Short mmCIF file of C-alpha atoms and ligand atoms in Angstrom, two decimals:
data_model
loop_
_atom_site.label_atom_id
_atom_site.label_comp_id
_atom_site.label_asym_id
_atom_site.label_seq_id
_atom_site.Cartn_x
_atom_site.Cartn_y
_atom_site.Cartn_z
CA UNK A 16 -3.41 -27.43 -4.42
CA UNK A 17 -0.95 -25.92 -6.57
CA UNK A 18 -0.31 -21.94 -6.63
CA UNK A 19 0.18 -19.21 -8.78
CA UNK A 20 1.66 -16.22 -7.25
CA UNK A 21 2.29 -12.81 -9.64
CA UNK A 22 6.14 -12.69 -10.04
CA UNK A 23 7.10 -9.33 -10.43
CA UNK A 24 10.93 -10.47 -12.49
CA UNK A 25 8.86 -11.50 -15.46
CA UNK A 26 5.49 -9.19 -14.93
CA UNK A 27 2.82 -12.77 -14.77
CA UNK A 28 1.77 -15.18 -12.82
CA UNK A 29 3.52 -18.71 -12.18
CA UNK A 30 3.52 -21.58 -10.59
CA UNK A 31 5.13 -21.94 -7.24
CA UNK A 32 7.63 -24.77 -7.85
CA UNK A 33 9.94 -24.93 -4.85
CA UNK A 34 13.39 -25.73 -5.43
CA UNK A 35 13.31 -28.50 -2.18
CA UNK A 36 10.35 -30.58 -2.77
CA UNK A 37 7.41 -29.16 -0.28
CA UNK A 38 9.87 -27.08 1.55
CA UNK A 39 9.33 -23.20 0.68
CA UNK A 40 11.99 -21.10 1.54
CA UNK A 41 10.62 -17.22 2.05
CA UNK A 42 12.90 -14.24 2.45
CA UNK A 43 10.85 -10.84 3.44
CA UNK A 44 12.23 -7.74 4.19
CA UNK A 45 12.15 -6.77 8.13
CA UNK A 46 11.62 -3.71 9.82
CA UNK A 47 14.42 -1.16 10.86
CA UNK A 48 14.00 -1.08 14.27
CA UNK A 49 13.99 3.27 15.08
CA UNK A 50 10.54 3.85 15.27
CA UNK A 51 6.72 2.42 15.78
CA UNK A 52 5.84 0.16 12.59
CA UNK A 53 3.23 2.90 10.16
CA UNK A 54 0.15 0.78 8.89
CA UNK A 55 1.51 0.75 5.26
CA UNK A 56 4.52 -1.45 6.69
CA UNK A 57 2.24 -3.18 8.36
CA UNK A 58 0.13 -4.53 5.42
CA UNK A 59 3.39 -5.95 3.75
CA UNK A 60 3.46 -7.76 7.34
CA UNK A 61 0.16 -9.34 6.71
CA UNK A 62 0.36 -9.65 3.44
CA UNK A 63 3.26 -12.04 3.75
CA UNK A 64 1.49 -13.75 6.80
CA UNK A 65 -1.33 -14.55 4.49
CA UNK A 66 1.35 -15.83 1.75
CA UNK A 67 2.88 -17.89 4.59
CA UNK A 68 -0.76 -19.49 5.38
CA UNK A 69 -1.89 -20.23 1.96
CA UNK A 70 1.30 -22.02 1.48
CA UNK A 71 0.79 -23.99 4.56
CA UNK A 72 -3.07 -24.36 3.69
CA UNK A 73 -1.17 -26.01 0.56
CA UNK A 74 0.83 -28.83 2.61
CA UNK A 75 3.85 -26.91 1.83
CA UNK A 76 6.70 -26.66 4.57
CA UNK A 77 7.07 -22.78 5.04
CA UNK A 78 10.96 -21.45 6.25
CA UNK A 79 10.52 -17.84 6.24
CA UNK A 80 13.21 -15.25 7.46
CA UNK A 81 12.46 -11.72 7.85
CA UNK A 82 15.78 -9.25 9.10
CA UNK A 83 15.73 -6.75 11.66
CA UNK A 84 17.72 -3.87 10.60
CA UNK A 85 19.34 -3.02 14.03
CA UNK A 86 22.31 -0.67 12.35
CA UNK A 87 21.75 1.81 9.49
CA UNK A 88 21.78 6.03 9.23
CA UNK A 89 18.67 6.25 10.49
CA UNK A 90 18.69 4.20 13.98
CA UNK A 91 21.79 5.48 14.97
CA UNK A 92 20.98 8.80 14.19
CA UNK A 93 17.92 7.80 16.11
CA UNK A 94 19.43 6.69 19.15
CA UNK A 95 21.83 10.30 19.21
CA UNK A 96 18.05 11.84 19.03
CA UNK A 97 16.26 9.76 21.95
CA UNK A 98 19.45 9.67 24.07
CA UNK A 99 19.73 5.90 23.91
CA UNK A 100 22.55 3.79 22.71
CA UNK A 101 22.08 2.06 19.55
CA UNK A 102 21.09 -1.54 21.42
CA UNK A 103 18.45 0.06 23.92
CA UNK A 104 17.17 1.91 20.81
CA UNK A 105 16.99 -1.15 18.45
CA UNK A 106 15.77 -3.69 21.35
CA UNK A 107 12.85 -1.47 22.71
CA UNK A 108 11.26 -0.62 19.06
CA UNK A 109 11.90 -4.62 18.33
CA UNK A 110 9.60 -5.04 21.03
CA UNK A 111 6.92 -3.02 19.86
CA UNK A 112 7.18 -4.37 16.21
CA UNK A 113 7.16 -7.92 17.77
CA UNK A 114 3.93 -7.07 20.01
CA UNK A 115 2.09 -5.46 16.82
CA UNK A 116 2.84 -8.88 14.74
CA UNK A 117 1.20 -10.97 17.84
CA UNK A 118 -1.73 -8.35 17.58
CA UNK A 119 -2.28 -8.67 14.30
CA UNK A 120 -1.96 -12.63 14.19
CA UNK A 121 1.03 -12.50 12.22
CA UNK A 122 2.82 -15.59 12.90
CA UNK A 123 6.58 -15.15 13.72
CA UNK A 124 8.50 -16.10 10.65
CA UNK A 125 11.28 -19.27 11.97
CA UNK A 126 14.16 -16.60 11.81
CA UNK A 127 14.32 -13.19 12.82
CA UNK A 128 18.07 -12.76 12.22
CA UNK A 129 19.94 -8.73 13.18
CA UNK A 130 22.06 -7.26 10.72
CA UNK A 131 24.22 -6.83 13.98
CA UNK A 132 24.62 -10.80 13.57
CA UNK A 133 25.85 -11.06 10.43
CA UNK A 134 28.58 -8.44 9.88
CA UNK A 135 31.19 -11.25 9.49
CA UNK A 136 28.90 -12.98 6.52
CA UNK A 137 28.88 -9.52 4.98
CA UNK A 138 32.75 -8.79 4.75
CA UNK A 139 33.25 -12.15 3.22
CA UNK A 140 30.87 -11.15 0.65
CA UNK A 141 32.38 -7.55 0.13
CA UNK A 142 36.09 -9.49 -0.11
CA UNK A 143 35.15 -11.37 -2.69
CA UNK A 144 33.21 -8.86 -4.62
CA UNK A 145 36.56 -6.62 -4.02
CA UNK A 146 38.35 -9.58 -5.40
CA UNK A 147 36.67 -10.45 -8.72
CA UNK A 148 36.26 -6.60 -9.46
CA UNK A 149 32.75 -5.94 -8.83
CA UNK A 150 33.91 -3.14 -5.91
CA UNK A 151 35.85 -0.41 -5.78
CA UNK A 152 37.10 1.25 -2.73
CA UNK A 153 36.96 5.43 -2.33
CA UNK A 154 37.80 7.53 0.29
CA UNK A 155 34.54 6.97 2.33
CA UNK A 156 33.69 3.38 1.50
CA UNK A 157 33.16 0.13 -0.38
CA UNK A 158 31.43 0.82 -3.50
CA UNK A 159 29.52 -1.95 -5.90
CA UNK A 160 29.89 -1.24 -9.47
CA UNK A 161 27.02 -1.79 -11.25
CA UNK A 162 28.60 -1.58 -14.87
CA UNK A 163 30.25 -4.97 -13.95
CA UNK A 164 26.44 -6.52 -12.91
CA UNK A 165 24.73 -8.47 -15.90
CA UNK A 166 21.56 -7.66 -16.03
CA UNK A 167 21.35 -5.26 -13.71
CA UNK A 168 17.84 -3.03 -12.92
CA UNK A 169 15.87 -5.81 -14.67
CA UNK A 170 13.81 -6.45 -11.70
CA UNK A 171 12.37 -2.52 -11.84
CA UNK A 172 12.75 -1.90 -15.93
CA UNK A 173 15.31 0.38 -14.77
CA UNK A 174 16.10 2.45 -18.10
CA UNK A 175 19.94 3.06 -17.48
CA UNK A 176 20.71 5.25 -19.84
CA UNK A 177 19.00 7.77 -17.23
CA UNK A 178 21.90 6.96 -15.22
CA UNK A 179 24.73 7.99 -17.26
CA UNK A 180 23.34 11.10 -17.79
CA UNK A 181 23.23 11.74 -13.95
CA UNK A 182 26.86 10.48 -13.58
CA UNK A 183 27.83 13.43 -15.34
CA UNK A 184 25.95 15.47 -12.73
CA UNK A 185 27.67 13.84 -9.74
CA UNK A 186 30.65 14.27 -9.12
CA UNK A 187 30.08 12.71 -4.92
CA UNK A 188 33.06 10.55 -3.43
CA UNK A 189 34.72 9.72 -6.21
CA UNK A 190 32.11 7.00 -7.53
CA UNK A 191 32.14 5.37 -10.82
CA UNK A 192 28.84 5.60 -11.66
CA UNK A 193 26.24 7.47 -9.55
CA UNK A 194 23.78 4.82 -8.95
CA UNK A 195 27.10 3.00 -7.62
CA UNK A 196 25.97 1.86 -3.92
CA UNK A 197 27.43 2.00 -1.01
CA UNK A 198 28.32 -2.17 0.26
CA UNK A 199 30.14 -0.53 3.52
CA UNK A 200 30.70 3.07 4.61
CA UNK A 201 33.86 4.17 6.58
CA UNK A 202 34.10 5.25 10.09
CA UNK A 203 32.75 8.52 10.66
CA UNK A 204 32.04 10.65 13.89
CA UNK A 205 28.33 10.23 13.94
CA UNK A 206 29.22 6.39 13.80
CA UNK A 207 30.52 6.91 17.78
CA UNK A 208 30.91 3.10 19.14
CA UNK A 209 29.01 1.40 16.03
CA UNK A 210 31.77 0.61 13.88
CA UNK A 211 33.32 -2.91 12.58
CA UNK A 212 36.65 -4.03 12.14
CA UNK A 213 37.33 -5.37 8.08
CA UNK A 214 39.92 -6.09 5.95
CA UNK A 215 39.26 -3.22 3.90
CA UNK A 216 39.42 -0.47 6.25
CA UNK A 217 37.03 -0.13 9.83
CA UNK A 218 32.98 0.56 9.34
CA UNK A 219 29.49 -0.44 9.01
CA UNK A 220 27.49 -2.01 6.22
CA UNK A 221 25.13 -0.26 3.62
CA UNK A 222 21.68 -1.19 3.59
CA UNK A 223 21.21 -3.44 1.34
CA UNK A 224 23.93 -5.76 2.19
CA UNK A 225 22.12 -6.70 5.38
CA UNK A 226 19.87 -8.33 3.47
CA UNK A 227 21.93 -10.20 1.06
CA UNK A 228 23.90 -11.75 3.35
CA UNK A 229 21.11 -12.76 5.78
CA UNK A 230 19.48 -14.05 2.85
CA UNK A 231 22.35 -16.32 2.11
CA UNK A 232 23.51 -17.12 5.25
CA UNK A 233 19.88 -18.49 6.41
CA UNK A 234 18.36 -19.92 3.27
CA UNK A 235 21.39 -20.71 0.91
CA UNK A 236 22.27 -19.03 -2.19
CA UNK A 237 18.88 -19.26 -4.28
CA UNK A 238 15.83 -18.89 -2.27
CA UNK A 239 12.36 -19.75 -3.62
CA UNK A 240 10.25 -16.53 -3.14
CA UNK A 241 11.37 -12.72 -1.88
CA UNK A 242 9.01 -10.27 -1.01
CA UNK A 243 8.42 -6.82 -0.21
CA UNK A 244 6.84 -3.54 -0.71
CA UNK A 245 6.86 -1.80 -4.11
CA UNK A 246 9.44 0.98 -2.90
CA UNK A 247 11.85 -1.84 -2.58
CA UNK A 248 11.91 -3.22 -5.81
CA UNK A 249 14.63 -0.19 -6.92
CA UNK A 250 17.25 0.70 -5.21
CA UNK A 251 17.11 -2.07 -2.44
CA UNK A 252 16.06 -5.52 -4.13
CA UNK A 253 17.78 -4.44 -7.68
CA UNK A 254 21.05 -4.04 -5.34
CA UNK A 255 20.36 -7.01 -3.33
CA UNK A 256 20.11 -8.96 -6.62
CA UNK A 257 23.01 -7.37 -8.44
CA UNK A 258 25.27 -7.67 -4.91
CA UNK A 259 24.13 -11.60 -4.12
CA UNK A 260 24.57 -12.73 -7.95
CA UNK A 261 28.24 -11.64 -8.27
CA UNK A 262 28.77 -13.38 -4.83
CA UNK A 263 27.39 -16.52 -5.77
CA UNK A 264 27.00 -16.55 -9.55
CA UNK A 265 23.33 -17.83 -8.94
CA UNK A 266 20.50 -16.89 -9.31
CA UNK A 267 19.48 -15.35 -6.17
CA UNK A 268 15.09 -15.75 -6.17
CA UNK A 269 12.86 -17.57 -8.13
CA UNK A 270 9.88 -15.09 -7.37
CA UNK A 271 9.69 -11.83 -6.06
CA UNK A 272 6.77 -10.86 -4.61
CA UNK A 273 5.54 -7.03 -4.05
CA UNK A 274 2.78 -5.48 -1.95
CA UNK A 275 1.35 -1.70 -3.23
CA UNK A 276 1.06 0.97 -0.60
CA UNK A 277 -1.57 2.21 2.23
CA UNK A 278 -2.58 5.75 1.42
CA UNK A 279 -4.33 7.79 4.23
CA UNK A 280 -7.35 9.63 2.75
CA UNK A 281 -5.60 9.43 -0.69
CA UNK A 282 -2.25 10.77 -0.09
CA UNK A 283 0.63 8.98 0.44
CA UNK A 284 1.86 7.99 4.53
CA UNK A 285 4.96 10.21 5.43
CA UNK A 286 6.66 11.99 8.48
CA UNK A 287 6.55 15.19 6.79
CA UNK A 288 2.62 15.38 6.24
CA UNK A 289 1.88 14.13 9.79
CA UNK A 290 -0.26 11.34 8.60
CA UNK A 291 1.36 8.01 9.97
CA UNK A 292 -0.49 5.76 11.25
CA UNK A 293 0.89 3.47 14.02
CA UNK A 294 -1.07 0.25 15.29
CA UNK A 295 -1.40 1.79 18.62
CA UNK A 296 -3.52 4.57 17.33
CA UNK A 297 -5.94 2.27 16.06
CA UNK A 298 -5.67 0.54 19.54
CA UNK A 299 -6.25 3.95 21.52
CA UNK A 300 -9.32 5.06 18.79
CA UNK A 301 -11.67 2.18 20.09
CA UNK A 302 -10.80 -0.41 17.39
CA UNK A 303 -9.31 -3.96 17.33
CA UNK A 304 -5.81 -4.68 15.87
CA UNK A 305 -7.95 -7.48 14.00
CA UNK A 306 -10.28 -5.31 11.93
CA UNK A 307 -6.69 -3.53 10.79
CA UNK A 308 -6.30 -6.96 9.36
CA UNK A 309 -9.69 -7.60 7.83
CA UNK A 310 -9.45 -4.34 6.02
CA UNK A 311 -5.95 -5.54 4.42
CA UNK A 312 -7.92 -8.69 3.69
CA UNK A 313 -10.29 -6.44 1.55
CA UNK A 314 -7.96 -5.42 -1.13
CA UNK A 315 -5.85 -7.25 -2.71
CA UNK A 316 -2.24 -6.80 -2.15
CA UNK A 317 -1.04 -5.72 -5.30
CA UNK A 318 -3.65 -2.58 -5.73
CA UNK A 319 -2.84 0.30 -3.87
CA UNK A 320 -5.26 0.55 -0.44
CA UNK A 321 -6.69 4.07 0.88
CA UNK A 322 -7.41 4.14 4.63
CA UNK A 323 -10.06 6.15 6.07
CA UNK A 324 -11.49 5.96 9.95
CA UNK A 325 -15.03 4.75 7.96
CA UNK A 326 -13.29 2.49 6.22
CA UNK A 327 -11.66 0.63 9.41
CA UNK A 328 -15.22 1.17 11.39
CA UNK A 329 -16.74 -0.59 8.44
CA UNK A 330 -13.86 -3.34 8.42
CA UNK A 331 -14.75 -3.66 12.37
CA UNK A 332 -18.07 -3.93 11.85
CA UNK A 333 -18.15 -6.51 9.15
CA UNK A 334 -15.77 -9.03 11.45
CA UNK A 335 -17.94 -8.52 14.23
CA UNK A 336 -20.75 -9.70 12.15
CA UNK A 337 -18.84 -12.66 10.36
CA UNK A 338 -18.21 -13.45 14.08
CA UNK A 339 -21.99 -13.95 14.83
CA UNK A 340 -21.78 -16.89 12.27
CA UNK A 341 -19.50 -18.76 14.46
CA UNK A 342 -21.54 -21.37 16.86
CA UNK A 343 -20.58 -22.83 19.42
CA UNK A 344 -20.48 -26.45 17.33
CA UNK A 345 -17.99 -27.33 15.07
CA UNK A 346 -19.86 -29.61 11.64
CA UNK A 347 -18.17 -30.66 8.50
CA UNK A 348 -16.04 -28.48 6.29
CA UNK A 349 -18.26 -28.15 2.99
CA UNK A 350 -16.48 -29.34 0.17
CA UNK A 351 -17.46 -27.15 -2.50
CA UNK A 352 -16.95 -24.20 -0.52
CA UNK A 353 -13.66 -25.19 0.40
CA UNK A 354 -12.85 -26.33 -3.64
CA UNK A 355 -13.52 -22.42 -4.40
CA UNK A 356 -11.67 -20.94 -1.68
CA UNK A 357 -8.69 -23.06 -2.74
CA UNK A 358 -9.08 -21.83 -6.19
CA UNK A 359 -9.57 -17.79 -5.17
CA UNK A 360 -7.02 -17.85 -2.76
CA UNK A 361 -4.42 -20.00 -4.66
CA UNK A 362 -4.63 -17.57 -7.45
CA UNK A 363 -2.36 -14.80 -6.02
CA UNK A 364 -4.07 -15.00 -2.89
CA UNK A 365 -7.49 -13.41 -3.63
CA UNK A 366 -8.34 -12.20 -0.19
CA UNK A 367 -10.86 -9.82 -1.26
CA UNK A 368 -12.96 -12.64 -3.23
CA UNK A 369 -12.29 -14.80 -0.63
CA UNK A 370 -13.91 -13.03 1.82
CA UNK A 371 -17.10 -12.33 -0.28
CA UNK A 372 -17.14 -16.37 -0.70
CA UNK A 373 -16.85 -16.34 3.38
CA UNK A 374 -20.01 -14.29 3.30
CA UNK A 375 -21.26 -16.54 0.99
CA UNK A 376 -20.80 -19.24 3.04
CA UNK A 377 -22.50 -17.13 6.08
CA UNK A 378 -25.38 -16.34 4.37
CA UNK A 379 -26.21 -19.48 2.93
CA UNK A 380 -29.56 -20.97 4.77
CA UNK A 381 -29.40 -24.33 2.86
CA UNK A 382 -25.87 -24.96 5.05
CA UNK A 383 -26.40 -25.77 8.80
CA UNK A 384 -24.84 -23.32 11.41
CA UNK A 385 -22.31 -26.19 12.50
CA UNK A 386 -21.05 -26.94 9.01
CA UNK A 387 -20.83 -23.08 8.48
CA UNK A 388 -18.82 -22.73 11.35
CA UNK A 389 -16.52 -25.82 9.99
CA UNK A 390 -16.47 -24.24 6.80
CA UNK A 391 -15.59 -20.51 7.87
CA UNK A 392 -12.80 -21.85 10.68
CA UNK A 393 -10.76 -23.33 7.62
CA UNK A 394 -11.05 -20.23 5.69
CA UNK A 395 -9.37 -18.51 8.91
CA UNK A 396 -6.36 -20.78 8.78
CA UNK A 397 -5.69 -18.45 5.94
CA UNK A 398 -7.27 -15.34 7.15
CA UNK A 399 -6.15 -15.63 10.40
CA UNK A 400 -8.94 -12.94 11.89
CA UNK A 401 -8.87 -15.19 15.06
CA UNK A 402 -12.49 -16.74 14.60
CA UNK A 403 -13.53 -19.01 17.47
CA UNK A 404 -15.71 -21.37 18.40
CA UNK A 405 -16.39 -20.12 21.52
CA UNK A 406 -17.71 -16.49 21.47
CA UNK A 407 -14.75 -14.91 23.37
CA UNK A 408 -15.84 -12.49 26.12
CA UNK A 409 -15.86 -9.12 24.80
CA UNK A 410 -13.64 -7.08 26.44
CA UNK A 411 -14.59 -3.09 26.89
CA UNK A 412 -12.54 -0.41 25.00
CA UNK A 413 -10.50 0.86 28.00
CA UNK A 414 -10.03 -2.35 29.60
CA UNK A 415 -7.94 -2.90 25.85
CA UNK A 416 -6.34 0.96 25.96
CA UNK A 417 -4.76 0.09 29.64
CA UNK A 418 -3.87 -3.31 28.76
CA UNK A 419 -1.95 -1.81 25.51
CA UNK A 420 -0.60 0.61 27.45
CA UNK A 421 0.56 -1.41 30.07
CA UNK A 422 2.43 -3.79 27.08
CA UNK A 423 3.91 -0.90 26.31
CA UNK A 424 5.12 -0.04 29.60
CA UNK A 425 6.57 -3.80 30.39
CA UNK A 426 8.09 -3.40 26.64
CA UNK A 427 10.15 -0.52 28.38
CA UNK A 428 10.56 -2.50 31.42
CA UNK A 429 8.69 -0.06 33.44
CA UNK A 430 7.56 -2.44 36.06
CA UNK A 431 6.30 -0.09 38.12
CA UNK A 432 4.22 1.44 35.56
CA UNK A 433 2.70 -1.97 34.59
CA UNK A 434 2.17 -2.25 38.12
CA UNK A 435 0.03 0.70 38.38
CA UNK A 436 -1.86 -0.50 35.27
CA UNK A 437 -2.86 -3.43 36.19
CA UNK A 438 -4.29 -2.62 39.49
CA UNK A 439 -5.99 0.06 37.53
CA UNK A 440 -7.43 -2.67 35.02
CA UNK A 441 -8.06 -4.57 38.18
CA UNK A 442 -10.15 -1.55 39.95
CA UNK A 443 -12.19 -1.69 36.69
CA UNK A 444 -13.12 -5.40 37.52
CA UNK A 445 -10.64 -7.42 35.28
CA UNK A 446 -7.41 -9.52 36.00
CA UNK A 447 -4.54 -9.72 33.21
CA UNK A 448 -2.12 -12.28 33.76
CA UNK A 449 1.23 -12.80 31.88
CA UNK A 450 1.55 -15.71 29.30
CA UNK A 451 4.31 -16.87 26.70
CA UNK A 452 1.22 -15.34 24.10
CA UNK A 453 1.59 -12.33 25.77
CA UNK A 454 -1.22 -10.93 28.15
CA UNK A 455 -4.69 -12.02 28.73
CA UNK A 456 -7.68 -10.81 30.57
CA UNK A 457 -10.34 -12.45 31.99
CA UNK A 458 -13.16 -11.05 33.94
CA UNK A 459 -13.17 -10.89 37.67
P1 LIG B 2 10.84 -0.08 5.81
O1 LIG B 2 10.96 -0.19 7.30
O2 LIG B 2 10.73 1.33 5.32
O3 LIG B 2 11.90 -0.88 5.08
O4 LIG B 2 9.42 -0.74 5.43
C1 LIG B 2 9.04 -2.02 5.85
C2 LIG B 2 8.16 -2.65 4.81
O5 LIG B 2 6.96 -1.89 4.59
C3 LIG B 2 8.82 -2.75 3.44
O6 LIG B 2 8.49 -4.00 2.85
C4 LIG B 2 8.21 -1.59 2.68
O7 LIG B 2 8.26 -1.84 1.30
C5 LIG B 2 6.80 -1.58 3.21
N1 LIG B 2 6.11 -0.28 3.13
C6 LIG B 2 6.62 0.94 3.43
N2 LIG B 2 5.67 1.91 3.32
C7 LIG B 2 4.53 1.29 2.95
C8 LIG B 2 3.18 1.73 2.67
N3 LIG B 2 2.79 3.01 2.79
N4 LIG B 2 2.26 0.79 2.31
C9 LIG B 2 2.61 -0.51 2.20
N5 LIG B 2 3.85 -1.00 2.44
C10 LIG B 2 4.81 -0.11 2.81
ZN1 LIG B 3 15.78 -6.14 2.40
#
C-alpha cells in the first residue's frame, strides 16, 4: 500500500517515498512541559498517532521523535509562578502529558528527547552558523539572519517585503532585520539557575533551536516527514528550516505535515477567553478519553474542528455503539472492505470516510458478526479506539473520576493521597492495581 500524504512545502499531495527503504523517519513537535495539554494540542497528538499507524498498517518501519520543551520563557516563568524549580515543574506536567497520550491510545513515539539534553548539539550548531555568517551576536543574544537564508519563508508564502517595512519600525536589540530570531538569549535575572555555559557568551537556547538540533541529532540531517500544527508553520518550522539548512546545507524534510485547529463553540481555544479544554475535564464531565479520539477521527485533520459538549456526547455515543458490533469471535478480515479502507485511509488519512466505511462494515447483514468483528479490529490498528473482542466490563463514571484523580495524585507523588483514593475506589466495590500500562480496575 503506497501513500499519499498532503505536503504542505509544495501545497499537493505526494507519495511517501522514504529516504531508507521501509524505514520512516517522523519528527513532530512535542509539548512544552508548563501546563495541562488543551484539546487542540491534543488532536495534533492523535493526528500524528494515526499517521504513525497507517504507516505501520503500510509495512513501513516507523522512528518517530517528538521533543519535550523542558526550558523556554514560558516554563521558567512558570516555575517562578507555581513556586517550583524548573525540573519539578517540567517533570510533573511531563507526567500528565505522558498519562493523557496512554489515555488517548497514543502510542509513545521511540524518542522523547528534552531540550535540556541537547544544549551541547545546539551550540555546535550556533558556532558554526556564527562561523559561516548566518549569526550575528548583539548585546542580548545570538541572532540568525535571515537575509543570508535561501529561500527563506517558503514553507508559509511568507511575503517578505512585509518585513522590511517593519524593520524600519523596530529598532529592538540591535537586530538586523526584525523577523531576525533569537538562536540563544543571554543570561538574564529571570533566568536564576537555568543558564548554559557557550563559547559565545553564557545562556539558554531560543525556541526553535530545540527542535533543530533534536531533529538532527536523533534522525540525521534530512528526515522523511515533519509535522505539526498550522501555527507552527511560521515563525517556528520556517526558522527550524532556515536554522537546520545553513547547518547542514541539506535539505532538512521531505514532507511537512500540518494539522488545523480545535475551536470551542466556534471561537478559537485561548487562556484569555477561559475556554481551554484539558483532557481531564472531559474525564471529570462523565466521558471517556476515547470518544475525545473518535471525535478527532471525525474530521479530517487538515479542516479546522469545532468542539461542542453535543458533539463529544454524540462522538461517545457512536463508539459505544460501534462497540456493540464487536463479538466475542474473531472471523476473517473481508477483503474488499479492507481494499477500501486501504485506499480512504492511504489517501491523506481519510479518517472521517473511514469511519463511515466502519459503519458500513457494521451494518452490513450479508457479513457474519465474526467476520465483522475481523474486519472492524483491523480498521482499529489504525483507529486505535481500543475495540475488543471481549466486551470489557464497563466501569461506572466515578469509579473513572477517582481513578483519574488518583493518577494524578501518584503523578505528584502524593502517596498518601493515592492511598486514600484507592481505598475510596475500594469502598465503592472495585480494586485498581498498578501496571507498567498504568492502572487497572477490576471489579471486586
Ligand atoms: P504548543 O505546546 O503550543 O507548541 O502546541 C503543541 C502542538 O499543538 C503543536 O503542534 C501546535 O501546533 C498544536 N496546537 C496548538 N493549538 C492547537 C489547536 N487549538 N488545535 C489544534 N492544534 C493545536
Ligand atoms: Zn518544533
Amino acid at each position: 500500500m503506497d501513500v499519499e500524504l498532503f505536503n504542505t512545502f509544495s501545497r499537493s499531495k505526494e507519495k511517501l517515498e522514504p529516504l531508507h527503504g521501509r524505514e520512516v523517519k517522523i519528527y513532530q513537535c512535542g509539548p512544552t512541559v508548563y501546563d495541562y495539554a488543551h484539546i487542540g494540542n491534543l488532536r495534533a497528538y492523535v493526528s500524528w498517532d494515526i499517521l504513525r499507524r497507517t504507516l505501520e498498517y503500510a509495512d513501513y518501519e516507523v522512528k518517530q521523535v517528538m521533543n519535550l520543551t523542558d526550558i523556554d520563557d514560558k516554563t521558567i516563568k512558570r516555575s517562578h509562578d507555581e513556586g517550583l524549580t524548573l525540573s519539578e515543574l517540567t517533570s510533573k506536567y511531563e507526567a500528565i502529558f505522558l498519562a493523557d497520550l496512554r489515555h488517548l491510545n497514543i502510542k509513545v513515539p521511540e524518542h522523547l528527547p528534552h531540550a535540556t539534553e541537547h544544549i551541547a548539539g545546539m551550540i555546535t550548531i550556533i558556532e558554526k552558523l556564527l562561523r559561516d555568517d548566518f549569526a550575528y551576536k548583539t548585546d542580548d543574544g545570538v541572532y540568525f539572519n535571515i537575509s543570508k537564508s535561501k529561500d527563506y519563508g517558503a514553507l508559509a508564502e511568507l511575503d517578505l517585503t512585509a518585513v522590511t517595512q517593519s524593520r524600519i519600525a523596530n529598532d529592538e536589540y540591535d537586530k538586523k532585520n526584525a523577523r531576525d530570531f533569537a538562536l540563544w538569549k543571554f543570561w538574564t535575572l529571570d533566568d536564576g539557575g537555568n543558564v548554559f555555559d557557550a563559547s559565545f557568551g553564557r545562556g539558554r537556547p531560543g525556541w526553535h533551536i530545540e527542535c533543530s538540533a533534536m531533529a538532527i541529532s536523533e534522525l540525521g540531517e534530512t528526515i522523511d516527514i515533519h509535522t505539526g500544527g498550522v501555527d507552527h508553520l511560521f515563525p517556528h518550522h520556517t526558522n527550524e528550516i532556515a536554522q537546520s539548512e545553513a547547518f547542514t546545507g541539506k535539505p532538512f524534510a521531505k514532507i511537512w505535515l500540518h494539522n488545523e485547529f480545535v475551536m470551542v463553540d466556534g471561537q478559537k481555544m485561548s487562556k484569555s477567553l477561559g475556554n481551554l479544554i484539558a483532557l481531564k475535564t472531559i474525564i471529570e464531565r462523565g466521558f471517556s478519553p476515547l470518544a475525545y479520539r473518535y471525535w478527532v477521527l471525525g474530521a479530517h485533520y487538515r479542516a479546522k474542528a469545532n468542539f461542542t459538549w453535543e458533539g463529544l456526547e454524540g462522538a461517545q455515543t457512536a463508539l459505544a455503539r460501534l462497540e456493540t458490533h464487536i463479538g466475542d469471535e474473531v472471523g476473517t478480515i473481508n477483503k474488499v472492505y479492507i481494499k477500501r479502507f486501504e485506499e480512504i485511509i492511504s489517501n491523506d488519512l481519510d479518517t472521517p470516510r473511514a469511519l463511515a466505511l466502519a459503519w458500513e462494515v457494521a451494518k452490513n447483514a450479508t457479513l457474519s458478526p465474526a467476520d465483522k468483528t475481523a474486519t472492524l479490529l483491523d480498521f482499529d490498528r489504525v483507529f486505535g479506539l481500543g475495540l475488543a473482542p471481549h466486551k470489557k466490563e464497563v466501569i461506572p463514571e466515578n469509579i473513572m473520576v477517582l481513578a483519574h484523580a488518583r493518577e494524578e495524585a501518584r503523578e505528584t507523588k502524593n502517596w498518601a493521597k493515592s492511598d486514600e483514593i484507592r481505598a475510596e475506589i475500594r469502598a465503592l466495590g472495585w480494586e485498581v492495581t498498578d501496571t507498567d500500562g498504568g492502572q487497572k480496575i477490576t471489579k471486586l
